[in-house]
XYZ file of C-alpha atoms in Angstrom:
688
model
C -13.423 26.596 -15.692
C -16.562 27.104 -12.565
C -16.349 29.241 -9.396
C -16.499 27.723 -5.967
C -16.500 28.902 -1.974
C -15.596 25.557 -0.335
C -13.740 28.086 2.512
C -12.150 31.444 2.922
C -11.153 32.877 0.069
C -13.108 31.625 -3.285
C -11.406 29.368 -5.949
C -11.337 29.396 -9.599
C -11.052 25.869 -11.587
C -9.344 24.789 -14.521
C -10.432 20.687 -15.513
C -8.000 21.070 -17.876
C -4.797 22.359 -19.500
C -1.773 21.175 -20.648
C 2.355 21.101 -19.820
C 4.557 21.045 -22.696
C 8.040 19.498 -21.332
C 11.577 19.432 -23.417
C 11.166 16.520 -25.740
C 7.282 18.146 -26.953
C 5.262 15.567 -24.430
C 2.277 17.449 -23.533
C 1.062 16.453 -19.683
C -2.560 16.840 -18.622
C -3.707 18.542 -15.406
C -6.331 20.137 -12.856
C -6.146 23.845 -11.396
C -7.840 25.010 -8.422
C -6.544 29.180 -8.233
C -7.210 31.765 -5.290
C -9.492 34.451 -6.230
C -6.723 37.141 -6.514
C -3.984 35.628 -7.128
C -2.645 37.079 -10.252
C -1.798 39.460 -8.882
C -1.000 38.266 -4.708
C 0.615 35.506 -6.437
C 0.408 31.921 -4.014
C 2.811 28.880 -3.610
C 1.208 25.504 -5.373
C 0.423 22.897 -3.801
C 1.725 19.408 -6.968
C -0.410 15.831 -7.034
C 1.019 13.222 -9.678
C -0.518 10.074 -10.141
C -1.141 8.004 -13.118
C -4.969 7.427 -12.178
C -6.423 10.332 -14.154
C -7.585 13.207 -12.780
C -11.379 13.907 -14.884
C -12.112 10.031 -14.291
C -10.185 7.922 -11.540
C -9.554 10.668 -8.729
C -12.141 12.538 -9.121
C -14.259 12.400 -6.174
C -11.238 12.369 -3.680
C -9.440 15.717 -5.340
C -12.335 17.137 -4.965
C -12.741 16.704 -1.337
C -8.388 18.276 -1.472
C -7.537 20.978 -3.195
C -10.824 23.183 -3.727
C -10.148 23.779 0.380
C -6.414 23.947 -0.161
C -6.999 25.872 -3.410
C -9.935 27.804 -1.279
C -6.939 28.875 1.796
C -5.002 30.614 -0.927
C -3.065 27.337 -2.381
C -2.667 26.521 -6.149
C -3.004 23.537 -6.514
C -2.075 20.891 -9.801
C -3.545 17.451 -10.431
C -1.280 16.076 -13.023
C -1.343 12.837 -15.072
C 1.474 11.325 -15.624
C 2.969 10.893 -18.977
C 0.946 8.131 -20.971
C -1.544 8.278 -18.264
C -5.238 9.969 -17.857
C -5.042 12.639 -20.370
C -1.637 13.363 -20.633
C 0.605 12.398 -24.007
C 3.277 9.834 -24.628
C 3.542 5.647 -22.739
C 3.293 4.533 -19.676
C 6.117 1.849 -18.892
C 6.348 1.100 -15.326
C 6.419 2.825 -11.676
C 8.558 4.676 -10.474
C 10.730 5.987 -13.497
C 13.199 8.180 -13.923
C 11.337 9.525 -16.945
C 8.386 10.090 -14.188
C 10.943 12.078 -12.207
C 12.468 14.156 -15.156
C 8.533 15.398 -16.304
C 7.845 15.802 -12.778
C 10.924 17.976 -11.705
C 9.749 20.175 -15.356
C 6.533 20.606 -14.132
C 7.352 21.902 -10.840
C 9.813 24.650 -13.023
C 6.777 25.463 -14.912
C 4.937 25.835 -11.594
C 7.455 28.232 -10.110
C 7.287 30.750 -13.377
C 3.902 31.325 -13.453
C 2.765 34.488 -12.791
C 0.354 33.545 -10.146
C 2.380 31.617 -8.184
C 5.349 33.099 -6.137
C 7.632 30.404 -6.229
C 7.666 28.405 -3.704
C 6.188 24.288 -4.232
C 4.444 21.811 -1.934
C 3.708 17.595 -3.131
C 0.803 15.943 -2.232
C 0.002 12.196 -2.665
C -1.336 9.456 -1.519
C -0.243 6.356 -2.451
C 1.814 6.925 -5.580
C 1.706 10.393 -5.740
C 3.300 10.127 -2.199
C 6.374 7.807 -3.068
C 6.578 10.587 -5.973
C 7.165 12.678 -3.109
C 9.541 11.549 -1.339
C 11.700 10.652 -4.972
C 11.495 13.942 -6.364
C 12.499 15.267 -2.762
C 15.108 13.282 -3.975
C 16.273 15.069 -6.733
C 16.549 18.553 -4.291
C 14.513 20.796 -7.200
C 15.124 23.775 -5.463
C 11.002 25.709 -5.839
C 10.391 22.349 -3.653
C 10.330 23.494 -0.571
C 7.878 20.710 1.507
C 6.409 17.007 0.780
C 3.591 15.191 2.306
C 3.136 12.225 1.330
C 0.356 9.375 2.649
C 0.190 5.840 2.864
C 3.397 5.223 0.628
C 7.305 4.210 1.600
C 10.659 4.623 1.318
C 11.516 1.329 0.573
C 10.752 0.002 -2.854
C 11.470 -4.042 -2.271
C 11.375 -4.148 1.136
C 8.200 -2.666 2.473
C 5.868 -2.145 -0.981
C 3.557 -4.068 -2.986
C 5.232 -6.658 -4.389
C 7.456 -7.994 -1.097
C 7.718 -8.452 2.322
C 10.291 -9.770 3.764
C 11.929 -10.941 0.524
C 8.040 -13.214 0.338
C 5.744 -12.357 -2.379
C 2.450 -11.368 -1.844
C -0.387 -11.908 -4.025
C -0.629 -8.079 -4.182
C 1.859 -8.424 -6.801
C -0.691 -10.370 -8.886
C -3.479 -7.717 -7.854
C -2.660 -4.645 -7.784
C -0.401 -5.366 -11.730
C -3.519 -6.782 -12.496
C -5.175 -3.285 -11.581
C -3.039 -1.935 -13.316
C -3.299 -3.611 -17.029
C -7.115 -2.164 -16.164
C -6.102 1.310 -15.227
C -3.821 2.069 -18.403
C -6.265 0.136 -20.186
C -8.827 3.382 -19.788
C -9.178 5.602 -22.788
C -8.975 9.403 -22.701
C -11.307 11.037 -22.931
C -12.194 12.457 -26.595
C -14.142 15.483 -24.227
C -10.899 16.550 -23.498
C -8.321 16.006 -26.239
C -10.152 16.259 -28.905
C -9.821 13.444 -32.130
C -6.563 12.460 -31.068
C -7.743 9.686 -28.302
C -8.250 6.577 -30.370
C -4.238 6.828 -31.619
C -3.112 7.940 -28.580
C -5.281 4.812 -26.794
C -4.414 2.516 -29.591
C -0.424 3.143 -28.556
C -1.580 2.626 -24.650
C -2.787 -0.122 -25.674
C 0.282 -1.098 -28.340
C 3.078 -0.935 -26.030
C 1.303 -1.967 -22.341
C 4.010 -3.814 -20.702
C 3.149 -6.656 -18.369
C 3.514 -5.383 -15.007
C 3.318 -8.428 -12.496
C 5.973 -9.747 -15.004
C 7.848 -6.499 -14.655
C 8.487 -6.982 -11.338
C 8.699 -10.568 -11.231
C 11.829 -10.340 -13.002
C 13.728 -8.985 -9.548
C 13.115 -11.117 -6.719
C 15.459 -9.259 -5.010
C 16.509 -6.174 -4.089
C 19.079 -5.464 -6.612
C 19.500 -1.641 -8.686
C 15.901 -1.635 -10.011
C 14.344 -2.042 -6.352
C 16.547 0.399 -4.650
C 15.802 3.340 -7.952
C 13.319 5.506 -5.601
C 13.823 3.626 -2.299
C 13.863 6.388 -0.565
C 16.059 5.107 2.492
C 18.859 4.893 0.518
C 19.856 8.417 0.795
C 17.762 9.813 3.261
C 20.542 12.653 3.499
C 18.755 13.660 0.058
C 15.666 15.359 1.175
C 16.300 18.662 1.862
C 11.852 19.692 2.289
C 10.276 19.035 5.126
C 8.379 16.432 4.614
C 4.662 15.160 6.116
C 4.525 11.926 6.809
C 1.354 9.808 7.681
C 0.259 6.378 7.785
C -2.792 4.286 9.089
C -2.351 1.332 11.657
C -4.721 -0.733 9.186
C -2.510 0.294 6.369
C 0.669 -1.748 4.961
C 2.739 1.023 4.189
C 2.108 2.700 8.147
C 5.376 1.911 9.532
C 7.602 4.610 6.651
C 6.518 7.310 8.849
C 8.579 5.731 12.150
C 11.921 4.895 9.183
C 11.327 8.599 7.923
C 10.982 9.961 11.635
C 14.042 8.708 12.176
C 15.890 8.319 9.576
C 15.154 12.663 7.753
C 17.005 15.215 8.485
C 14.870 17.229 7.133
C 12.408 18.857 8.786
C 9.832 15.964 9.533
C 6.053 15.668 11.588
C 4.094 12.330 11.404
C 0.705 10.846 11.217
C -0.209 7.257 12.569
C -4.144 6.888 12.615
C -6.349 3.423 12.391
C -6.891 4.571 9.188
C -6.546 2.153 6.051
C -4.697 3.440 2.785
C -6.746 6.419 2.127
C -6.769 10.498 3.000
C -7.353 10.212 6.693
C -10.964 12.922 5.939
C -11.853 9.699 4.540
C -10.249 6.798 6.054
C -12.206 3.391 7.955
C -11.806 3.283 10.290
C -12.568 6.044 12.154
C -12.006 8.298 13.574
C -11.295 10.604 10.352
C -9.971 14.292 10.751
C -9.448 17.664 9.619
C -6.556 16.304 7.538
C -7.008 20.203 4.502
C -6.690 21.926 7.386
C -2.730 19.979 8.762
C -2.550 20.310 5.616
C -2.690 23.138 5.300
C -1.130 23.585 8.706
C 1.812 21.996 7.613
C 2.355 24.531 4.301
C 1.954 27.255 5.691
C 4.704 26.837 7.619
C 7.353 25.986 4.625
C 5.301 27.257 1.992
C 4.916 30.722 3.556
C 7.054 31.405 6.410
C 3.568 31.733 8.406
C 3.750 29.822 12.158
C 1.544 30.957 15.387
C 2.866 29.387 18.565
C -0.719 27.964 18.880
C -0.178 25.245 15.651
C 3.501 24.418 16.952
C 2.712 20.152 16.683
C 5.641 18.040 17.942
C 7.272 15.555 15.879
C 5.383 12.363 15.733
C 1.122 12.216 16.787
C -0.548 8.985 16.689
C -3.656 6.608 17.902
C -3.394 4.201 19.577
C -6.006 1.707 19.757
C -8.179 -0.787 22.241
C -8.205 -4.165 22.569
C -11.448 -4.322 19.995
C -13.225 -7.954 18.722
C -11.990 -9.250 15.290
C -13.715 -6.883 12.935
C -13.231 -7.407 9.341
C -14.802 -3.731 8.021
C -14.327 -1.627 11.394
C -16.053 1.936 11.330
C -14.210 2.552 13.888
C -11.477 2.101 16.343
C -11.281 3.105 19.948
C -8.976 4.849 21.621
C -7.087 8.064 21.853
C -4.728 10.041 20.577
C -0.503 10.369 22.368
C 2.225 12.869 21.386
C 5.660 12.188 21.267
C 9.213 12.625 20.039
C 10.192 10.263 18.576
C 9.045 6.364 17.446
C 9.161 4.186 19.747
C 8.512 6.614 22.493
C 10.432 6.543 25.233
C 8.518 5.523 27.870
C 8.090 2.358 25.882
C 11.210 -0.470 27.296
C 11.418 -4.166 25.179
C 10.483 -6.718 27.869
C 11.671 -10.283 26.184
C 9.280 -13.611 26.590
C 10.838 -17.245 26.315
C 9.117 -19.222 24.031
C 8.050 -22.605 25.646
C 5.618 -24.708 25.253
C 3.454 -23.242 28.207
C 3.229 -20.426 26.223
C 5.297 -16.842 26.518
C 7.243 -16.695 29.535
C 9.011 -14.601 31.629
C 12.651 -16.921 31.688
C 12.866 -19.595 28.945
C 12.913 -23.226 30.016
C 16.109 -25.096 31.474
C 15.301 -28.003 29.356
C 15.845 -27.496 25.140
C 13.071 -27.977 24.017
C 12.996 -28.604 20.407
C 9.450 -27.499 18.602
C 8.288 -28.462 15.370
C 6.493 -26.286 12.791
C 5.309 -27.319 9.574
C 1.762 -25.896 8.670
C -0.737 -26.697 5.730
C -0.827 -24.131 3.327
C -5.226 -23.096 3.772
C -3.318 -21.738 6.789
C -3.739 -17.676 6.444
C -6.945 -17.379 5.021
C -8.623 -14.901 7.890
C -5.781 -12.845 7.891
C -7.391 -10.399 5.184
C -5.134 -8.479 2.195
C -2.407 -6.765 2.832
C -3.258 -3.651 1.469
C -7.143 -3.033 2.455
C -8.133 -0.715 -0.300
C -10.675 -1.743 -2.378
C -14.006 -0.990 0.112
C -15.530 -3.775 1.191
C -13.953 -6.392 4.251
C -10.293 -6.843 3.260
C -9.645 -6.871 7.251
C -9.027 -9.181 9.099
C -11.554 -11.643 10.777
C -10.829 -13.847 14.148
C -7.607 -15.398 14.136
C -8.433 -18.922 16.112
C -9.330 -21.265 12.690
C -5.327 -19.714 11.640
C -3.897 -20.092 15.260
C -5.522 -23.810 15.224
C -3.500 -24.673 12.444
C 0.048 -22.493 14.131
C 2.287 -23.138 16.226
C 0.912 -21.244 19.615
C 2.319 -19.134 21.977
C 0.092 -17.873 24.685
C 1.040 -15.140 28.261
C -1.222 -15.284 30.604
C -3.543 -13.324 30.905
C -2.959 -9.348 31.888
C -4.241 -8.130 35.318
C -3.773 -4.651 34.429
C -3.807 -2.589 31.232
C -0.818 -2.468 28.774
C 0.372 -0.407 25.716
C 2.550 -2.285 22.552
C 4.495 0.908 21.739
C 6.771 0.317 18.269
C 8.044 -2.462 16.314
C 7.984 -6.355 17.939
C 10.501 -8.585 17.422
C 10.846 -12.298 17.610
C 14.966 -14.167 17.945
C 14.531 -17.897 17.351
C 16.883 -20.510 16.456
C 16.211 -23.326 14.041
C 16.512 -25.577 11.633
C 15.089 -26.435 8.214
C 15.020 -29.893 6.372
C 14.788 -28.570 3.067
C 16.998 -25.860 1.499
C 13.458 -23.210 1.389
C 11.016 -22.003 3.737
C 8.965 -18.550 5.185
C 8.778 -18.474 8.500
C 5.220 -16.085 9.651
C 4.833 -14.574 12.341
C 1.574 -12.913 14.645
C 0.746 -11.145 17.183
C -3.073 -11.081 18.124
C -4.503 -9.840 21.480
C -6.298 -13.197 22.531
C -9.854 -11.831 24.907
C -11.221 -13.275 27.916
C -14.116 -15.441 25.591
C -11.405 -16.921 23.222
C -12.009 -14.345 20.376
C -8.119 -13.818 18.578
C -7.427 -10.103 16.792
C -4.469 -9.684 14.547
C -2.602 -6.673 15.789
C 1.098 -7.632 14.176
C 2.525 -9.699 11.923
C 5.591 -10.087 10.093
C 7.485 -12.915 7.355
C 10.589 -13.788 6.012
C 12.537 -15.669 3.446
C 14.741 -17.760 4.959
C 17.358 -18.114 2.274
C 17.113 -14.358 2.799
C 19.062 -14.453 6.065
C 21.340 -12.032 5.811
C 19.870 -9.653 3.891
C 17.285 -9.411 0.387
C 19.868 -8.867 -2.133
C 20.825 -12.436 -2.559
C 19.866 -15.722 -2.029
C 21.397 -18.745 0.108
C 19.967 -21.631 0.187
C 19.747 -23.669 3.568
C 21.758 -25.858 5.078
C 18.950 -28.952 5.886
C 19.572 -29.914 9.604
C 21.837 -26.670 10.092
C 21.158 -24.423 12.800
C 20.385 -20.566 12.080
C 20.071 -17.215 14.198
C 17.223 -15.685 12.384
C 15.702 -12.230 13.190
C 11.731 -12.338 12.212
C 10.680 -7.703 12.899
C 6.583 -7.860 13.286
C 4.835 -4.865 11.914
C 5.085 -1.308 14.426
C 1.882 -1.635 16.542
C 0.142 1.366 19.329
C -1.401 -1.172 20.677
C -3.692 -0.846 24.792
C -4.125 -4.447 25.773
C -7.075 -4.242 28.517
C -7.068 -6.803 31.725
C -8.546 -10.262 31.618
C -6.648 -10.360 27.526
C -3.430 -12.375 26.686
C -0.754 -11.824 23.817
C -0.219 -14.532 21.805
C 2.060 -15.600 19.594
C 1.623 -17.249 16.382
C 3.639 -19.024 13.762
C 3.462 -20.700 10.895
C 5.247 -21.829 7.264
C 2.928 -20.509 5.280
C 0.471 -17.350 5.142
C -1.846 -18.071 2.179
C -3.468 -15.633 0.090
C -1.836 -13.322 1.199
C 2.457 -14.826 0.649
C 3.106 -16.904 -2.873
C 3.773 -20.114 -0.861
C 7.155 -22.045 -0.915
C 7.547 -24.920 -3.746
C 9.097 -27.429 -1.099
C 7.133 -28.644 2.339
C 9.332 -27.804 4.777
C 9.362 -28.694 8.541
C 11.402 -26.511 11.165
C 12.796 -27.231 14.019
C 12.889 -24.657 16.975
C 15.178 -23.602 19.353
C 12.592 -22.795 22.191
C 15.514 -22.459 24.680
C 17.223 -20.317 22.636
C 14.580 -17.873 21.007
C 12.389 -14.762 22.874
C 10.301 -12.966 21.438
C 11.058 -9.398 22.995
C 7.832 -6.252 22.889
C 8.373 -2.941 23.754
C 5.818 -2.263 26.731
C 4.609 1.280 28.691
C 2.535 1.578 31.266
C -1.013 3.165 29.813
C -1.106 7.148 29.808
C -4.069 9.469 29.297
C -4.327 11.093 25.632
C -2.734 14.575 25.107
C -3.906 15.262 21.660
C -6.803 15.919 19.740
C -7.377 16.600 15.835
C -10.595 18.191 15.247
C -12.876 16.599 12.784
C -13.458 17.195 9.242
C -16.187 19.934 8.475
C -19.257 18.014 6.824
C -18.944 16.577 3.062
C -19.850 19.333 0.380
C -21.717 17.538 -2.541
C -19.930 15.060 -5.209
C -19.200 15.849 -7.989
C -21.227 11.903 -8.986
C -24.745 10.842 -9.841
C -24.984 7.201 -8.560
C -26.556 4.877 -11.240
C -25.814 1.335 -9.311
C -24.461 1.636 -6.008
C -20.532 -0.011 -5.141
C -20.705 -3.955 -3.703
C -17.932 -5.491 -2.080
C -18.392 -9.135 -0.005
C -15.827 -12.226 0.184
C -15.798 -14.923 0.831
C -13.655 -18.274 1.773
C -15.074 -21.813 0.600
C -13.670 -25.019 0.125
C -13.852 -28.779 -0.899
C -15.553 -31.219 0.742
C -13.862 -34.090 -1.228
C -10.113 -32.295 -1.610
C -10.016 -30.491 1.046
C -9.273 -26.945 -2.008
C -10.077 -23.069 -0.175
C -11.057 -20.940 -2.133
C -10.761 -16.744 -1.679
C -12.429 -15.163 -3.370
C -13.461 -10.892 -3.573
C -16.273 -9.496 -5.570
C -15.991 -6.053 -5.913
C -18.544 -4.294 -7.779
C -17.505 -0.217 -7.475
C -20.689 0.980 -8.971
C -21.434 3.361 -11.816
C -21.393 6.537 -11.704
C -22.254 9.723 -13.865
C -19.948 12.207 -13.292
C -21.592 15.706 -13.174
C -19.893 17.852 -15.705
C -18.325 16.368 -18.534
C -21.019 13.415 -18.362
C -18.942 10.789 -18.819
C -20.372 7.583 -16.985
C -18.295 5.243 -14.916
C -18.319 1.511 -14.913
C -15.828 -0.854 -13.146
C -16.186 -4.310 -11.224
C -13.091 -6.607 -9.837
C -13.449 -10.385 -9.056
C -9.392 -12.651 -7.232
C -9.971 -15.898 -7.037
C -7.064 -17.727 -4.943
C -6.977 -21.207 -4.345
C -5.044 -23.973 -2.322
C -4.855 -27.415 -1.242
C -3.912 -28.114 1.765
C -0.401 -30.617 1.555
C 0.307 -29.185 -1.514
C 2.178 -25.839 -2.454
C 2.475 -26.468 -6.410
C -1.586 -26.358 -6.577
C -1.102 -22.655 -5.653
C -3.940 -20.451 -8.322
C -4.232 -16.892 -8.535
C -6.305 -15.175 -10.773
C -8.037 -11.573 -11.069
C -10.987 -10.159 -13.585
C -11.473 -6.773 -14.067
C -13.882 -5.154 -16.442
C -14.660 -1.105 -16.630
C -16.782 0.761 -18.999
C -16.010 4.630 -20.136
C -19.441 6.039 -21.885
C -21.340 8.735 -22.740
C -24.141 8.920 -25.107
C -23.303 6.676 -27.617
C -20.085 6.738 -27.060
C -18.779 3.436 -24.604
C -15.411 2.104 -24.354
C -15.313 -1.470 -22.532
C -12.265 -3.003 -21.834
C -11.357 -6.733 -19.754
C -8.490 -7.501 -18.539
C -7.201 -11.331 -16.863
C -4.882 -12.254 -15.967
C -3.762 -15.681 -14.114
C -0.839 -16.828 -12.074
C 0.231 -20.410 -10.853
C 2.876 -22.981 -9.498
C 4.935 -26.135 -10.547
C 7.572 -27.695 -10.189
C 9.921 -25.244 -12.355
C 8.627 -21.763 -11.108
C 5.938 -19.831 -11.478
C 3.924 -19.359 -14.602
C 2.504 -15.752 -15.345
C -0.802 -15.250 -18.157
C -2.386 -12.652 -18.639
C -4.934 -11.020 -20.984
C -6.278 -7.006 -22.160
C -9.996 -7.265 -24.760
C -11.103 -3.328 -25.537
C -13.510 -3.213 -28.188
C -15.267 0.480 -28.583
C -18.829 0.286 -29.612
C -18.802 0.171 -33.761
C -15.017 -0.321 -34.525
C -13.287 -3.456 -33.692
C -11.891 -5.574 -30.966
C -7.950 -4.773 -29.608
C -6.043 -7.511 -27.767
C -2.794 -8.491 -26.123
C -2.050 -11.835 -24.921
C 0.952 -11.711 -22.268
C 3.032 -14.888 -21.295
C 5.645 -15.027 -18.900
C 7.820 -17.954 -17.246
C 9.933 -17.487 -13.492
C 11.656 -20.221 -12.792
C 12.236 -20.485 -8.637
C 15.198 -19.038 -7.567
C 15.545 -22.714 -5.569
C 13.960 -25.371 -7.754
C 13.236 -28.829 -6.603
C 14.403 -30.294 -9.669
C 17.159 -28.922 -9.968
C 20.746 -26.495 -8.207
C 19.563 -22.791 -7.190
C 19.126 -20.561 -10.096
C 19.472 -16.161 -9.245
C 18.428 -14.759 -11.927
C 14.677 -15.274 -13.385
C 14.290 -16.173 -17.341
C 13.661 -14.353 -20.143
C 9.247 -13.741 -19.973
C 8.019 -14.346 -23.195
C 5.323 -11.782 -24.272
C 3.261 -11.610 -27.359
C 0.881 -9.194 -28.493
C -2.363 -9.493 -31.343
C -4.540 -7.837 -32.605
C -7.826 -8.611 -34.217
């Protein structure tokens, strides 16, 4: 343990401790204690994720927990069962066993002599999910949850499916989870047992992307852990935080509307990170916000000067497209609800002349069928690796889409809320996807993506079942787009762009549908408001303290798009080298790299190919462990074929190899009748 003084109180750190569970499993944790807590007990804050407190999140943790401990809170960073340094096996996301373990840890915390019995939870992404899920179990000591970049709906708004469409992030994140869970425990912390713990993990490792492909509709698997099923189950106070550049920002609005417990929200311009670290800026002093929230709900300390409105959100001003912005122009605003009361719905009709206030008098039939390569300007669904992952200029995708432009606006106007597209259309085949993008078009023609939405049209009634389209039959669809707070500047236009494809963000339909849109019966509904001035300001984060790492090789991130002139095949590649670092204090070296490749031909949906490669290394002195992960997915007439490999090697030892194969028929196979259940996956494991 060591002493730190990151604030008004000194705090000591215990870098590794064991917490025993009733079944005999021991979970590993890192603890920060304010000085004097043994004599004057304090509230405790728990963060529980499966990424390894000793290496995976060491840097991020160092920016949060010591500072909270210096403000009078005990902080526990827990490795979930079977991850990091913890014993047991990790078998899937958000299992009931995970929540049961956390409930036991909460009880353990509440009974410690340095804790006053009041518990809070904190988490980014996974930890944010966990906080909401555990709060729904209503443990008595849990009084406050801060959830950042998370979701209340595991099917509709997570990293696997969106609008019933399969996200390629399912494959990407599945490969990342294989790589993360194949990391070895640290022998310096767990002792000689590390090798057997590691072997058992590798032997029991599930094929994560296949687990999630087994459930193509919103069944009981996804409803478990989705707190939107019963918002009333949560009694703890909630601080919900999101970022407009993150795939999860809609959670804040839904929690504000759905929770009956005390709730407040913050939505900034950020991507998938804590607000004091995230880009694009401006960043805020998020630790101060956390301390205020926990003081109110864990310690009962609340001063009038600390009262905050229910929602604080950042309005982004029109800006040129950029895949890696460092900061956004705009300002902070407050509201009692979302959308704000000042926003009112304005409908725009779709016509061959663009977006217009009045529908066309004649019934225009507009044809929509787009090439498979459309979507390369869209960026990642969940930008979190640190490279140029955001959307670029939308003009290449716009040129391939069915577009509707408004007239230039002669004054500033704000879009505050979720746009909604109402369409009447027909399809010529049983399956189709519809993608809608809303763009801010500058006077020079540059097109910036500001919102989007998608829908698998066989999910038109609900996501619990798939119902084939009847070719030629007219259907009515309501397609919600993502929430936004955007100020459109004078001279700019709005563009609605429609497509049936969006690669590589979405896996394509095996069909090549042609949609016919009844323009006179269709409209875009926008929540518009007159511009108002800023009425809130956050303090910027304090200068960062020295982080506990020594950088041995700088990180480097690249994204490349190439087109084969002969076949038209478009290949999108990401190269993420996270660098090599030595962790100060433990002398552990970590080295991680990832390569992703997505390829498709413009005229062949079954040419879709996705591949992800990870290489990770942990080393200290003569000890060295390397793991390699490969995941590939491709399509054929019958469905999806998924293959994976894990190769793990300890210096001086024999390699350990696992191989996986899984095949999933498409629910509406072009070769046969509807199939509503995926086939059983065939998995094989080989150890050499």
